[in-house]
Amino acid sequence: MEYKNLLIENDNGIVTLTINRPQALNSLNSETLTELGCALYQLEYDPAAKVIILTGAGEKAFVAGADIKEMSEMSAYEGHQFGRKGQNVMLAMGKMRTPLIAVVNGFALGGGLELALGCDFIYASAKAKLGFPEVTLGIMPGFGGTQNLPRLIGPNKANELIFTGKVITADKALAWGIANEVFPPEELMARAKETAAAIAGVGLLGVAYAKDAIANGLNMTKEDGFRYEASLFGVLFATADQKEGMGAFVEKRKAAFTGK
Ligand code: CO8
């Protein structure tokens, strides 16, 4: 499928999905959200897509937020619908079997930070700037930020970021546990691809079920989460990947996983 505002490239199972509206700092308009929803759906059911790297086109921005020009004309109902549309993209990312790495190459503001938080983890460029400036526009985060950020870093730090609208450096994002790693800009993509390749080389059913257990377990009591984990763990023993992974260990050879 051809997209107007997205670039999609698959290199040996590592898909780079780039938001491509550099003239508007890759801000998310309604059309881009529709395309993103479609592309993620398509990739989720593409066996050739093993890991997704999500990034923004150009040197300056990952995504500088939802499209303010488009939002400036919205009615309350349209704002609600637009918010739901963005939220549904973030929720879909959390439910995907495919791991998503956000490569935050520049500004990740508002809906852009929400998009990064919707991924499974974040790698940031040393020059990235992150924040939730929504309150400076008379609104609040609306693509899941008030839910995902406090779950990730706790309510107090999330409150400070969201209530002030201040923009923080990549190093601060690292210290606060928003980014897993910070790299010099010129190394960022290569380092993300190394991690993506490490994930693409293991048993992807194990990765998919672990993602499911982590995401759903966070909404359960610990005991229910343990029970859920056990049920997914048990299912993995019915897969070819488990036979291959353990067989390869016993035979002292490298496992050749098929994702089946
Ligand atoms: N929306 C639309 N256009 C944008 C956006 C945006 N978020 N960000 C930048 N642009 C455009 C600019 O308007 C400009 O276009 P033009 O040349 O046509 O005027 C172009 O991108 C380049 O931007 P700047 O000239 O402003 O570049 P600077 O280097 O001077 O500044 C900044 C870079 C600091 C990133 C600045 O562009 C900025 O502050 N952008 C807005 C950041 C922001 O406030 N983001 C949050 C938006 S709100 C949001 O994301 C809500 C999410 C939840 C929605 C729920 C709906 C209910």
XYZ file of N, CA, C and O and ligand atoms in Angstrom, residues 23-25 27 60 64-69 71 79 82-83 107 109-111 114 133-134 137 139-143, ligand 1:
169
model
N 7.864 19.024 6.604
C 7.505 20.449 6.469
C 6.647 20.904 7.647
O 6.599 22.095 7.964
N 5.981 19.978 8.325
C 5.179 20.314 9.519
C 5.753 19.586 10.742
O 5.036 19.251 11.688
N 7.068 19.361 10.719
C 7.779 18.650 11.802
C 7.084 17.330 12.167
O 7.016 16.943 13.325
N 4.123 16.480 12.344
C 2.963 16.519 13.253
C 1.858 15.609 12.706
O 1.751 15.366 11.512
N 15.151 17.242 12.395
C 14.706 18.102 13.486
C 13.722 17.444 14.460
O 13.779 17.683 15.663
N 6.363 16.541 16.250
C 6.178 17.742 17.088
C 4.744 17.882 17.593
O 4.289 18.998 17.848
N 4.024 16.763 17.693
C 2.695 16.818 18.299
C 1.601 16.508 17.308
O 1.850 16.194 16.147
N 0.379 16.617 17.805
C -0.772 16.567 16.906
C -0.769 17.870 16.112
O -0.158 18.862 16.531
N -1.439 17.863 14.982
C -1.412 19.024 14.091
C -2.263 20.165 14.678
O -3.496 20.082 14.708
N -1.563 21.193 15.150
C -2.250 22.294 15.844
C -3.139 23.076 14.876
O -4.229 23.530 15.233
N -2.662 23.206 13.629
C -3.463 23.971 12.652
C -4.803 23.272 12.428
O -5.860 23.908 12.406
N -6.260 21.135 14.530
C -7.053 21.119 15.780
C -7.669 22.475 16.093
O -8.697 22.548 16.775
N -12.936 17.299 18.406
C -11.762 17.107 19.268
C -11.810 15.747 19.941
O -10.805 15.032 20.012
N -11.078 13.118 17.355
C -9.667 13.151 16.978
C -8.828 12.492 18.087
O -7.920 11.691 17.823
N -9.166 12.809 19.333
C -8.468 12.194 20.469
C -8.636 10.685 20.457
O -7.681 9.931 20.630
N 12.486 16.567 18.197
C 11.345 16.930 19.046
C 10.329 15.785 19.155
O 9.895 15.235 18.134
N 6.992 15.974 21.037
C 6.166 16.857 21.867
C 4.709 16.437 21.774
O 4.248 15.992 20.706
N 3.984 16.599 22.871
C 2.556 16.320 22.861
C 2.257 14.946 22.283
O 2.775 13.924 22.744
N 1.435 14.937 21.228
C 1.073 13.674 20.581
C 2.289 12.897 20.081
O 2.225 11.684 19.912
N 3.452 11.073 23.019
C 2.450 10.012 23.243
C 2.679 8.846 22.277
O 2.555 7.680 22.644
N 3.513 19.975 25.849
C 3.158 21.407 25.910
C 1.665 21.687 25.797
O 1.271 22.852 25.678
N 0.828 20.653 25.875
C -0.614 20.857 25.632
C -1.225 21.963 26.487
O -2.047 22.752 26.001
N -1.395 25.309 25.256
C -2.337 25.539 24.148
C -3.784 25.512 24.643
O -4.725 25.508 23.846
N -5.175 22.986 26.179
C -5.741 21.620 26.197
C -4.903 20.744 27.140
O -4.129 21.270 27.952
N -5.056 19.456 27.037
C -4.279 18.503 27.840
C -3.876 17.351 26.922
O -4.402 17.244 25.809
N -2.947 16.509 27.351
C -2.609 15.359 26.507
C -3.862 14.541 26.219
O -4.697 14.355 27.108
N -3.984 14.071 24.978
C -5.224 13.375 24.619
C -5.030 12.118 23.799
O -6.008 11.515 23.367
N -3.766 11.722 23.571
C -3.519 10.457 22.880
C -2.929 9.443 23.871
O -1.998 8.709 23.557
N 1.196 21.152 14.351
C 1.184 21.755 13.149
N 2.261 22.323 12.597
C 3.410 22.283 13.287
C 3.506 21.677 14.554
C 2.320 21.083 15.085
N 2.313 20.430 16.249
N 4.759 21.803 15.005
C 5.433 22.481 14.047
N 4.627 22.758 13.013
C 4.951 23.471 11.778
C 5.090 24.960 12.008
O 3.825 25.567 12.024
C 5.947 25.349 10.835
O 5.148 25.398 9.692
P 5.080 26.756 8.797
O 6.485 26.955 8.349
O 4.130 26.419 7.719
O 4.634 27.820 9.733
C 6.883 24.150 10.682
O 6.234 23.058 11.330
C 8.230 24.348 11.332
O 8.017 24.675 12.692
P 8.644 25.978 13.398
O 8.888 27.037 12.380
O 7.765 26.326 14.557
O 10.038 25.395 13.876
P 10.914 25.923 15.103
O 12.228 25.255 14.979
O 10.884 27.392 15.172
O 10.168 25.369 16.422
C 9.025 23.711 17.743
C 10.082 23.987 16.645
C 9.542 24.274 19.081
C 8.836 22.210 17.845
C 7.711 24.437 17.359
O 7.386 24.056 16.020
C 6.553 24.082 18.221
O 6.444 24.566 19.329
N 5.617 23.208 17.722
C 4.437 22.852 18.428
C 4.756 21.876 19.535
C 3.500 21.534 20.327
O 2.941 22.363 21.014
N 3.071 20.256 20.261
C 1.935 19.788 20.957
C 0.704 19.913 20.110
S -0.773 19.506 20.967
C -0.824 17.839 20.929
O 0.080 17.173 20.471
C -2.028 17.220 21.510
C -2.044 15.691 21.394
C -3.365 15.137 21.840
C -4.492 15.603 20.939
C -5.818 15.156 21.430
C -6.918 15.852 20.652
C -8.152 16.003 21.455
